[in-house]
Short mmCIF file of C-alpha atoms and ligand atoms in Angstrom, two decimals:
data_model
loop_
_atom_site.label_atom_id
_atom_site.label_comp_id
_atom_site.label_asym_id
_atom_site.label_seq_id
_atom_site.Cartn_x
_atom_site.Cartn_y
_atom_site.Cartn_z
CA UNK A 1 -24.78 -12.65 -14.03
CA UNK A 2 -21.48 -10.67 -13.71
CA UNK A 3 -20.01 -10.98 -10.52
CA UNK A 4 -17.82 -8.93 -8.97
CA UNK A 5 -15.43 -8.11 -5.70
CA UNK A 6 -15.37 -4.05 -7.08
CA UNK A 7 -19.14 -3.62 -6.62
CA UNK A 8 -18.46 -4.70 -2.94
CA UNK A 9 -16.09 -2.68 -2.36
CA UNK A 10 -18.13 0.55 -3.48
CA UNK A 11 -21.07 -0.95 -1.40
CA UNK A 12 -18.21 -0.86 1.76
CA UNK A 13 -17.70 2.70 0.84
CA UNK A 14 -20.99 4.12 0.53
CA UNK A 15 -21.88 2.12 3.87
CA UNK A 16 -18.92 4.24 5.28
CA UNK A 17 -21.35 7.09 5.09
CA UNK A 18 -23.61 6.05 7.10
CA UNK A 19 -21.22 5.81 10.02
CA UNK A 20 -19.85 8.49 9.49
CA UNK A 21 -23.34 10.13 9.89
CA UNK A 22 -23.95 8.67 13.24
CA UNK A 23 -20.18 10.29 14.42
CA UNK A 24 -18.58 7.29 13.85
CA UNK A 25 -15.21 7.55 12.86
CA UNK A 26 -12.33 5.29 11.05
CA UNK A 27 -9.28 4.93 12.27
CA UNK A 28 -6.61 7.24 11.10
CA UNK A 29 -4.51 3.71 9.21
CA UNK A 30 -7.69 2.29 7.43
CA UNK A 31 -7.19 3.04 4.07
CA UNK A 32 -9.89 3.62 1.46
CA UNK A 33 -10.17 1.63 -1.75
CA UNK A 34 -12.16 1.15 -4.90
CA UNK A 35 -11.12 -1.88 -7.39
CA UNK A 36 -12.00 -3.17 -10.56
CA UNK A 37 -11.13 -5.83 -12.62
CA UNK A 38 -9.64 -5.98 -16.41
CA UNK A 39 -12.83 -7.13 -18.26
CA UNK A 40 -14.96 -5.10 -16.68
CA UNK A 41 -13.19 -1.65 -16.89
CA UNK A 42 -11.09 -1.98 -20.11
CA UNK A 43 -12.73 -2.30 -23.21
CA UNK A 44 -10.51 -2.43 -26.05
CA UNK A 45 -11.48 -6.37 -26.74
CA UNK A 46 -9.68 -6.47 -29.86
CA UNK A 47 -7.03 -3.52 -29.86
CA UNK A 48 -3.47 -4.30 -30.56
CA UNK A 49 -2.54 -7.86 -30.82
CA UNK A 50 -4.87 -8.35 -27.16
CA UNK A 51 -5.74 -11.90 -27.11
CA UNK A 52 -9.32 -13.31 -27.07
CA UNK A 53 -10.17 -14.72 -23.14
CA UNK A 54 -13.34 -16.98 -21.67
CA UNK A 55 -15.44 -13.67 -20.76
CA UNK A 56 -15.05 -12.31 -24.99
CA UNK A 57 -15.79 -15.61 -25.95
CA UNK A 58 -18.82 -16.61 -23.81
CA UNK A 59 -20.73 -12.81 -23.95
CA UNK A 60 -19.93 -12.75 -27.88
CA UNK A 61 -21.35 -16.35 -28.43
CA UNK A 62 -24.17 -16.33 -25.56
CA UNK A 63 -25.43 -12.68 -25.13
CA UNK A 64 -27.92 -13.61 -23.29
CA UNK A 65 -26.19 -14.93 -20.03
CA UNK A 66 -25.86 -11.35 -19.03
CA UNK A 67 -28.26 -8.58 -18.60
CA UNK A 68 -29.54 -6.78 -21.43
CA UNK A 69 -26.99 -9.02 -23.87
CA UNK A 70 -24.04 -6.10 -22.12
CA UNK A 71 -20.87 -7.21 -22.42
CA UNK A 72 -17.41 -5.44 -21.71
CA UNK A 73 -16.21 -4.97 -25.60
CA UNK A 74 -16.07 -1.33 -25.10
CA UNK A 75 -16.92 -1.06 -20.87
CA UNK A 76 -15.46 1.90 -19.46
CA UNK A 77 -13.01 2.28 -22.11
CA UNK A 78 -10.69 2.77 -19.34
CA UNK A 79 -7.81 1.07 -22.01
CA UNK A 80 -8.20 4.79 -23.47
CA UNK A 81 -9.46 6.84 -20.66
CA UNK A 82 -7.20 5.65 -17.25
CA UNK A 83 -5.61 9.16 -17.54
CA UNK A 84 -9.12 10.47 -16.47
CA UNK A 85 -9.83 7.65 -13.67
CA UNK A 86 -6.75 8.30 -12.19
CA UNK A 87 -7.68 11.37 -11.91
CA UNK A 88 -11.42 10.65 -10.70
CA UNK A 89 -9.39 8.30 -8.35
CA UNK A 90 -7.76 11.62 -6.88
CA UNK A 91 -11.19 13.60 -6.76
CA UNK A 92 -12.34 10.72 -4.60
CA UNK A 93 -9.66 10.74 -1.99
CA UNK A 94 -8.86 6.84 -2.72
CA UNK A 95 -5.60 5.92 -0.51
CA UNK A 96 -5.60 2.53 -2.92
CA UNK A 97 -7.11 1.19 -6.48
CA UNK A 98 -6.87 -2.36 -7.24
CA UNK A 99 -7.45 -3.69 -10.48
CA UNK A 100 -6.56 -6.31 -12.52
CA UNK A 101 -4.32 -7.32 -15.11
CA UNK A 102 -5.71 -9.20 -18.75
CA UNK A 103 -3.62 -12.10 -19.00
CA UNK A 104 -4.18 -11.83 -22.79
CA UNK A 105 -3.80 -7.92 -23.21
CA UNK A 106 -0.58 -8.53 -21.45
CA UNK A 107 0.30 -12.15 -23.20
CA UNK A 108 -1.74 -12.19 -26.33
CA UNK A 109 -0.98 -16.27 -26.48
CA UNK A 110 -1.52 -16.65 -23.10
CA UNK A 111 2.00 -18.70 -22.96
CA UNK A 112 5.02 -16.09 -21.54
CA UNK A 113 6.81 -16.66 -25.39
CA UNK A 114 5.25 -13.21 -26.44
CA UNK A 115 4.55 -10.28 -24.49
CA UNK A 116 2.75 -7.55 -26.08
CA UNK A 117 4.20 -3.79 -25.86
CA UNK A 118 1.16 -2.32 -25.76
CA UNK A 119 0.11 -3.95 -22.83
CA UNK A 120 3.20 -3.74 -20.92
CA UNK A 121 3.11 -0.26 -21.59
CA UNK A 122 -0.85 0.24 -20.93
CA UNK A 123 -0.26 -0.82 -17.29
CA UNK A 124 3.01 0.75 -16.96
CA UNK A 125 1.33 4.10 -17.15
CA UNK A 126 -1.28 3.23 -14.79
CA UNK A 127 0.95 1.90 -12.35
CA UNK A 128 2.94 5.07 -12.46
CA UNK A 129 -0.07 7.27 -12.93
CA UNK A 130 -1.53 6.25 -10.17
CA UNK A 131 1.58 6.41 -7.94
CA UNK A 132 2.40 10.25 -9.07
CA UNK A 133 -0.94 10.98 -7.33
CA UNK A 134 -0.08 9.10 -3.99
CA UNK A 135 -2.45 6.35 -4.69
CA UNK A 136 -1.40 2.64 -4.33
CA UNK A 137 -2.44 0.48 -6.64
CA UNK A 138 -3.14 -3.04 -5.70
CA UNK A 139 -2.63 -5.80 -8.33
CA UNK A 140 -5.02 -8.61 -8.50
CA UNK A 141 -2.94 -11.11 -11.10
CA UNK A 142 -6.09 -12.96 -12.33
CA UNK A 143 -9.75 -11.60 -12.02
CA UNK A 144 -11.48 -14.33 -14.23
CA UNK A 145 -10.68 -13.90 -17.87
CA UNK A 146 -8.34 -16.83 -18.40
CA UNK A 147 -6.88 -17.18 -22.14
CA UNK A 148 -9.84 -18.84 -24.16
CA UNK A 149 -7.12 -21.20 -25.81
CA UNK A 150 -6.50 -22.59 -21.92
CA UNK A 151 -10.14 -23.00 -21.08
CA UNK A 152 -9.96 -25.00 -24.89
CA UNK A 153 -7.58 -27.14 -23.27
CA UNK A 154 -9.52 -27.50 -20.16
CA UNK A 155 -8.90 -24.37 -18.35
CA UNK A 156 -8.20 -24.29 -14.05
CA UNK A 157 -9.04 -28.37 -14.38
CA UNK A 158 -6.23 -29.34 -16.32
CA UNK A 159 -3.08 -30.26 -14.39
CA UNK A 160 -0.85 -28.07 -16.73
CA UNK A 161 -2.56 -24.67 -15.79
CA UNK A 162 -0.77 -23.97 -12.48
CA UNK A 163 2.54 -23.98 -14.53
CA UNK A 164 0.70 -21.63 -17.23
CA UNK A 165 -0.18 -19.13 -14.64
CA UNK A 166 3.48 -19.39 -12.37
CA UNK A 167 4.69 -18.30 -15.89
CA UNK A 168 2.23 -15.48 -16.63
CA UNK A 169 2.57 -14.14 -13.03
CA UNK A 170 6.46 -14.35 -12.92
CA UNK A 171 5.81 -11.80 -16.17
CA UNK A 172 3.69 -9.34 -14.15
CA UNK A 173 5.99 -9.64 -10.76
CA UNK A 174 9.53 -9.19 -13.62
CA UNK A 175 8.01 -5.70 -15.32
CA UNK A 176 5.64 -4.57 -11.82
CA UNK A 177 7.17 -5.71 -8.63
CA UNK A 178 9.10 -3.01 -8.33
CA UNK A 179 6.22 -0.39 -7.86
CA UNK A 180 3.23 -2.95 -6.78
CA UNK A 181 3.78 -4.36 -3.19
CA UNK A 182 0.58 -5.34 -2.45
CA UNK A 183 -0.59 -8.52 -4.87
CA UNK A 184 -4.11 -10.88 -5.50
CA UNK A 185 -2.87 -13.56 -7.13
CA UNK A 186 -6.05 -14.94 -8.13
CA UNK A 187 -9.75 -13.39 -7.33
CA UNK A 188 -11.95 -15.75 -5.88
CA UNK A 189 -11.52 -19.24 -7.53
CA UNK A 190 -14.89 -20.06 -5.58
CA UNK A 191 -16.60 -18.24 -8.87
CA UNK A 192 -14.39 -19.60 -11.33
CA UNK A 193 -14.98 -23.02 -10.45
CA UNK A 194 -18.01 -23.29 -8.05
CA UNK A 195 -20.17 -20.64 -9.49
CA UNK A 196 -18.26 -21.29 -13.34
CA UNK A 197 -18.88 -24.83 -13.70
CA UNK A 198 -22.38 -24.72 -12.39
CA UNK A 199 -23.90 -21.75 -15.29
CA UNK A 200 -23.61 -19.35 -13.28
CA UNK A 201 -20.03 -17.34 -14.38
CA UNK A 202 -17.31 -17.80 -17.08
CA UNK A 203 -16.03 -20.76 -18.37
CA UNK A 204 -20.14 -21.14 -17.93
CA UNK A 205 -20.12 -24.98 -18.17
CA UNK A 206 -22.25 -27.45 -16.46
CA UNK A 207 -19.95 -30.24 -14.28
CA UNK A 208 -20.75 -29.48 -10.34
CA UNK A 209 -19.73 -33.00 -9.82
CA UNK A 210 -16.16 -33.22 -11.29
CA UNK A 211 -14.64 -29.98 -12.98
CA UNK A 212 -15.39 -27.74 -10.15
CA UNK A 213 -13.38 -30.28 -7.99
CA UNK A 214 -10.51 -30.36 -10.13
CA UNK A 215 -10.47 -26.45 -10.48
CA UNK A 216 -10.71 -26.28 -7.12
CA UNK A 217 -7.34 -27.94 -6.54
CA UNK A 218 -5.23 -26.52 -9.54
CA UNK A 219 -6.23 -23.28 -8.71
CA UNK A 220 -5.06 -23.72 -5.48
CA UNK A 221 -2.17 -25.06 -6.93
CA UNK A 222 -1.62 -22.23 -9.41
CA UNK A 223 -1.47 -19.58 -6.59
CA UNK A 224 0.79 -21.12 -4.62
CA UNK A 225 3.16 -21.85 -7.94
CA UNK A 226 2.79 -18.16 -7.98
CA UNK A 227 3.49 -17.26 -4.03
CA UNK A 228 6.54 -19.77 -4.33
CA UNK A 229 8.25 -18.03 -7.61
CA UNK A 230 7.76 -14.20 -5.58
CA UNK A 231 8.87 -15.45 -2.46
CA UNK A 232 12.13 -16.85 -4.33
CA UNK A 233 12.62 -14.25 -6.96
CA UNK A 234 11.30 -11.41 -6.12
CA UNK A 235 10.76 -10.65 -2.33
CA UNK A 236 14.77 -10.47 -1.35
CA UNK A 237 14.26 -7.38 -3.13
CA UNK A 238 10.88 -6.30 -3.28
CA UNK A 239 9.04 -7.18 -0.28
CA UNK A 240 5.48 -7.19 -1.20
CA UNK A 241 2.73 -8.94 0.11
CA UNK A 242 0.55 -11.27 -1.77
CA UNK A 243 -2.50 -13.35 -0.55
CA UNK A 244 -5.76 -15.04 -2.77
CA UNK A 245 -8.81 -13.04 -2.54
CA UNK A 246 -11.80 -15.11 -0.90
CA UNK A 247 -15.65 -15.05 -1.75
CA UNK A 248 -17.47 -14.71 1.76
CA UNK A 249 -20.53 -15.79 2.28
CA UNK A 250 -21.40 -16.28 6.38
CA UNK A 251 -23.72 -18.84 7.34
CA UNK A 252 -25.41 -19.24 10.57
CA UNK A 253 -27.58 -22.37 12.03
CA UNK A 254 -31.38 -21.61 11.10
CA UNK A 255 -31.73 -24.03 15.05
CA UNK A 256 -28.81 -25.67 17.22
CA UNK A 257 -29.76 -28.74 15.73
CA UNK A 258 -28.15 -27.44 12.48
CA UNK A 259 -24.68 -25.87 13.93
CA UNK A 260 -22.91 -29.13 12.58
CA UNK A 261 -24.29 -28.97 9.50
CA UNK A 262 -23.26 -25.41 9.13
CA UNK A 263 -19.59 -25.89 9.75
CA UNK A 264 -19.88 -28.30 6.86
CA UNK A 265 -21.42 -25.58 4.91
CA UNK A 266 -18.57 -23.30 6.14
CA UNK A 267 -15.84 -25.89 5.15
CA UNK A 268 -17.90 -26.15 2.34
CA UNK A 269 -17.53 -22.75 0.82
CA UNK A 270 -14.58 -20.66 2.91
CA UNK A 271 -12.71 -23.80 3.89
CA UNK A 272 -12.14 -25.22 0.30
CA UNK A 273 -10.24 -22.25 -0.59
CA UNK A 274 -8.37 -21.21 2.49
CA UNK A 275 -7.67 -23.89 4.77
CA UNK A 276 -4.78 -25.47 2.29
CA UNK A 277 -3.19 -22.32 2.37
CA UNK A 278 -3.83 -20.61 6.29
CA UNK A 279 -4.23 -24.09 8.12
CA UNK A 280 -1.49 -25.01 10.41
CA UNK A 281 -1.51 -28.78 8.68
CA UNK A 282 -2.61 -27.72 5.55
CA UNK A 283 -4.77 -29.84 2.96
CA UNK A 284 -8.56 -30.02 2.42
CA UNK A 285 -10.51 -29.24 5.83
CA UNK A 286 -11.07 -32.64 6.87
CA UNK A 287 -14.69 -32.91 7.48
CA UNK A 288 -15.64 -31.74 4.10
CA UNK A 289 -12.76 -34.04 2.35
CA UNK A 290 -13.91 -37.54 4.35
CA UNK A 291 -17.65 -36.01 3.42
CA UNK A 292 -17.05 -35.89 -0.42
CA UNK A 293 -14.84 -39.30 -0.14
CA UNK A 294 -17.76 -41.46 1.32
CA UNK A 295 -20.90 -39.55 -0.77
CA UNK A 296 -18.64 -40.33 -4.05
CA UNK A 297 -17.79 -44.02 -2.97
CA UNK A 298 -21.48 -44.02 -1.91
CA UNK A 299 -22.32 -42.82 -5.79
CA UNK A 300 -19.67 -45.84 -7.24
CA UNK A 301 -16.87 -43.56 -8.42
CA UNK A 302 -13.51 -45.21 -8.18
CA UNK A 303 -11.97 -41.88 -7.17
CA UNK A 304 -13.00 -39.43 -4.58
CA UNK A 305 -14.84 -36.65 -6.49
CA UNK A 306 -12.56 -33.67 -4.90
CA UNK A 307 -9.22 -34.71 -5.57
CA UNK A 308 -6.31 -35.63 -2.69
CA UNK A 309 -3.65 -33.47 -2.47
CA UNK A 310 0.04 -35.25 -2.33
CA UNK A 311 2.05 -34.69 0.28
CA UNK A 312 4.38 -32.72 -1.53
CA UNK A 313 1.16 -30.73 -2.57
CA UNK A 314 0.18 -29.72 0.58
CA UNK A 315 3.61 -28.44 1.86
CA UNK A 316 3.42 -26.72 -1.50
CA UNK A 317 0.29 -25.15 -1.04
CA UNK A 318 0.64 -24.51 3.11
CA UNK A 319 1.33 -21.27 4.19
CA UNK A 320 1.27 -19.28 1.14
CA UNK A 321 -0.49 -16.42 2.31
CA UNK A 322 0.88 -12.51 3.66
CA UNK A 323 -2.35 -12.04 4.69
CA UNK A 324 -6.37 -12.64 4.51
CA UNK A 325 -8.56 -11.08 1.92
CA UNK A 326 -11.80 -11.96 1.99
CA UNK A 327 -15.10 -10.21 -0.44
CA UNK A 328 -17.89 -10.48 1.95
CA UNK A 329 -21.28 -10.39 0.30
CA UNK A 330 -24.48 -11.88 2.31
CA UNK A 331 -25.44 -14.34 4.92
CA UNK A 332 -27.81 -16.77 5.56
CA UNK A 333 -29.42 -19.60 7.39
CA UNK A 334 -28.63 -23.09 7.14
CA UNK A 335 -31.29 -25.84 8.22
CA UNK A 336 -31.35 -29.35 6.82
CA UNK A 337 -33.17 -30.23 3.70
CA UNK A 338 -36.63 -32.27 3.94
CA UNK A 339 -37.02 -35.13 1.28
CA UNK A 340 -37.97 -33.67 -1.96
CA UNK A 341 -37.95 -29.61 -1.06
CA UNK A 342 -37.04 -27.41 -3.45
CA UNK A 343 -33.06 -26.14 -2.96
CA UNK A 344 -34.21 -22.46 -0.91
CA UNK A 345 -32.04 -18.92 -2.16
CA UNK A 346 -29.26 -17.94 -3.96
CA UNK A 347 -26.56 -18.22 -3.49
CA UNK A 348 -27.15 -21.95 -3.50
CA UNK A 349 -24.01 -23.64 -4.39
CA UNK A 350 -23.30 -26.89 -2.21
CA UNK A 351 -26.60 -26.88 -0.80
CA UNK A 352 -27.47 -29.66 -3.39
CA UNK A 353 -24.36 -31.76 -2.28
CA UNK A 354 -24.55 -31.42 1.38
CA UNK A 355 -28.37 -31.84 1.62
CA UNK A 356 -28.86 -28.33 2.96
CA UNK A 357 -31.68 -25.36 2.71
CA UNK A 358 -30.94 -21.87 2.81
CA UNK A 359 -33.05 -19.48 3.96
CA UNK A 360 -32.97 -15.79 4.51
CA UNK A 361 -33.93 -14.13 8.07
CA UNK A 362 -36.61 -11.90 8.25
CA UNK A 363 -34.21 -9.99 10.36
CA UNK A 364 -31.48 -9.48 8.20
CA UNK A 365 -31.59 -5.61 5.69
CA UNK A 366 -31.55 -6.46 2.37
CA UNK A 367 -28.70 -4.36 0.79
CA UNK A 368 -28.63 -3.48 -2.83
CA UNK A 369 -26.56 -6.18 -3.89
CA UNK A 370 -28.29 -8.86 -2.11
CA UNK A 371 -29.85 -11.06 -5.21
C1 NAG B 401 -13.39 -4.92 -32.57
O1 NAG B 401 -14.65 -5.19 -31.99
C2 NAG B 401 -15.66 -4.28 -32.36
C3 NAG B 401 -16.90 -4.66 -31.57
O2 NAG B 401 -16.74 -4.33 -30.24
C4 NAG B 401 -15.88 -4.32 -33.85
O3 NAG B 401 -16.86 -3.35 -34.21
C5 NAG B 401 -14.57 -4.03 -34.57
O4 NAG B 401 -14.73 -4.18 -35.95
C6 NAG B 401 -13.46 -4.95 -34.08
N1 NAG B 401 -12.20 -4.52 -34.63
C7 NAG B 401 -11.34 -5.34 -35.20
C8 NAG B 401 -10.06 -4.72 -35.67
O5 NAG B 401 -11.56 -6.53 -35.34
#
C-alpha cells in the first residue's frame, strides 16, 4: 500500500468543515495546507535524464504490491501540469503547499557530481509560481524515493548514506533556500524503515530484525548531517526552519495494567524517531534501547539489534529540530499478548517484538483512512 502524509492532510481539511459547521472557528494565524510528495504527483518517470529511484523500480518489477498494479509513471502529471495546480492551489485558498523534491529528477546519479537542468528548473518555477500567488511552499527534502543505485548499495542501512543525503540536501538548500524557509528534511523514516523493511512500503524488503534498526539510526543520522550543513551554511542568511516529519500513531492502555507496556509501545514507535533529536540528553529513549539490548542478548546476537549511538553521535543528532511535525493517523489500544494469539490490527509494527496486541475501541469513528 502507498502511504502517505498528503492524504492526511486533506483528511485535516475536510474535517475542518465539520467545525466549521458547528460555528467553530480557526484562529486567524492557522494556516491552511495541502502537500504532496514527488512520486506521487509528478509523473514524468523517465523524462529528461531523471534518474530511476526505489518506488520506479519496485511498482515496475512488482505491480502487484499496490492497488490495481497503479503506479506513479504518469500520476498527476504535475511535471507538465504545476502551472494548473498552482493555480487550483489559489482556487482553494491554500496559505501553504508542501511537496517534495525527487532526489533523482533533481540528481539523476543520485551523487551531487551532476545536477540536471531540467530539474533545477522544474522546481524553480514551482517555487516561484507558487510564491507569485502568495502561497508558501514548504519543502519536504526526501519523501521516500531514494536513488535505486543507493538502495543497491544498501540504502538508509549503510553507514555512507547520511553523507549521500548532507550532499543532496546542501544542493536543494544552495539553488532553494533563498525562497523556501520552511524545510522536511526527511518524511517519516518510521515508513522507510519500519513499515519498508517489513513488506509493507519501498525498499519493500523483509529484515524487521536488523535493517530496520540500522535505517533507523542513519536516517537519523542523515537529517541531522542535513540540519548541521543549514544551520552552518545557510541560516546566517536565510533563516528557515527545518524539522523531520513524524508518523503518529497514539496508543492508549486497553486496562491500567497495560500503561507500562504502552509507554514502551510509545518509545517504540514516536520515541525511536524523535527523542535523539527533541530529548534534553539525547540518544535512544532508554527503556526501549535496554529493551532491545537484553531481548537480542536473550536471542545470542553479539551486538544489540538497534545500534548504539557514539557519543559524538548523539551530540550530533541532539537538538536538531526548529520545530515538531508530526502526521497523525489512528489510535489504538494496547493490552499484552496471550501465548500463541494471533498479532490483533494494523498498523502492527512492533507489536511482534514487544509482545503486544492491538485492538481497536468500539468507541473510536472509523475515518476514511483508517485501514
Ligand atoms: C517512459 O515510460 C513510459 C511508460 O510510462 C514508456 O511508455 C516510454 O516509452 C518511456 N520513455 C522512454 C524515453 O523510455
Amino acid at each position: 500500500m502507498i502511504y502517505n502524509s498528503a492524504l492526511v492532510l486533506s483528511i485535516l481539511i475536510s474535517g475542518s468543515w465539520c467545525l466549521v459547521t458547528k460555528d467553530l472557528k480557526f484562529p486567524e494565524w492557522f494556516k491552511f495546507g495541502a502537500a504532496s510528495a514527488a512520486y506521487q504527483v509528478e509523473g514524468a518517470w523517465n523524462v529528461s535524464d531523471k534518474g530511476e529511484n526505489i518506488w520506479d523500480r519496485l511498482l515496475h518489477k512488482r505491480p502487484e504490491v499496490a492497488v490495481g498494479g497503479a503506479n506513479g509513471d504518469v500520476a498527476c502529471d504535475s511535471y507538465h501540469l504545476w502551472r494548473r495546480d498552482i493555480e487550483m492551489a489559489e482556487e482553494l485558498g491554500l496559505d501553504v503547499y508542501r511537496f517534495s523534491i525527487s532526489w533523482t529528477r533533481l540528481l539523476p546519479n543520485g551523487f551531487a557530481n551532476y545536477i540536471s537542468e531540467d530539474g533545477k528548473r522544474y522546481y524553480n518555477n514551482l517555487i516561484d509560481g507558487l510564491l507569485e500567488k502568495g502561497i508558501e511552499p514548504v519543502v519536504t527534502i526526501y519523501h521516500f524515493d531514494l536513488p535505486q543505485i543507493f538502495q543497491d548499495l544498501g540504502g538508509w542501512a549503510n553507514p555512507l548514506i547520511s553523507d549521500w543525503f548532507a550532499d543532496y540536501a546542501r544542493v536543494v538548500f544552495t539553488l532553494y533556500a533563498d525562497r523556501v524557509k520552511t524545510w522536511i528534511t526527511i518524511n517519516e523514516p518510521f515508513a522507510t524503515c519500519d513499515m519498508g523493511y517489513d513488506l509493507q512500503h519501498g525498499p519493500y524488503i523483509s529484515d524487521k530484525k536488523i535493517g530496520k534498526y540500522l535505517c533507523n539510526k542513519y536516517s537519523l543520522i542523515s537529517h541531522a548531517k542535513a540540519y548541521r550543513i543549514y544551520d552552518e551554511e545557510f541560516r546566517p542568511k536565510y533563516k528557515g526552519k527545518l524539522s523531520l516529519a513524524q508518523i503518529f500513531i497514539w496508543y492508549d492502555p486497553a486496562t491500567p495494567e497495560d500503561a507500562e507496556l504502552t509507554d514502551l509501545m510509545l518509545e517504540y514507535w514516536e520515541g525511536r524517531y524523535s527523542y535523539p533529536i527533541f530529548s534534553k540528553e539525547g540518544g535512544w529513549p532508554p527503556n526501549i534501547e535496554k529493551y532491545l539490548a537484553d531481548k537480542a542478548k536473550k536471542e545470542g546476537y553479539p551486538y544489540p539489534r538497534l545500534p548504539p549511538f557514539t557519543a559524538e553521535e548523539i551530540e550530533l543528532v541532539r537538538g536538531t529540530h526548529d520545530y515538531y511535525a508530526l502526521n497523525h493517523y489512528s489510535s489504538r489500544l494496547i493490552r499484552k499478548a496471550r501465548p500463541g494469539e494471533k498479532i490483533g490490527v494494523y498498523p502492527y509494527f512492533g507489536a511482534e517484538e514487544l509482545g503486544v496486541q492491538i485492538e481497536n475501541d468500539p468507541s473510536f469513528e472509523i475515518a476514511g483512512l483508517d485501514c
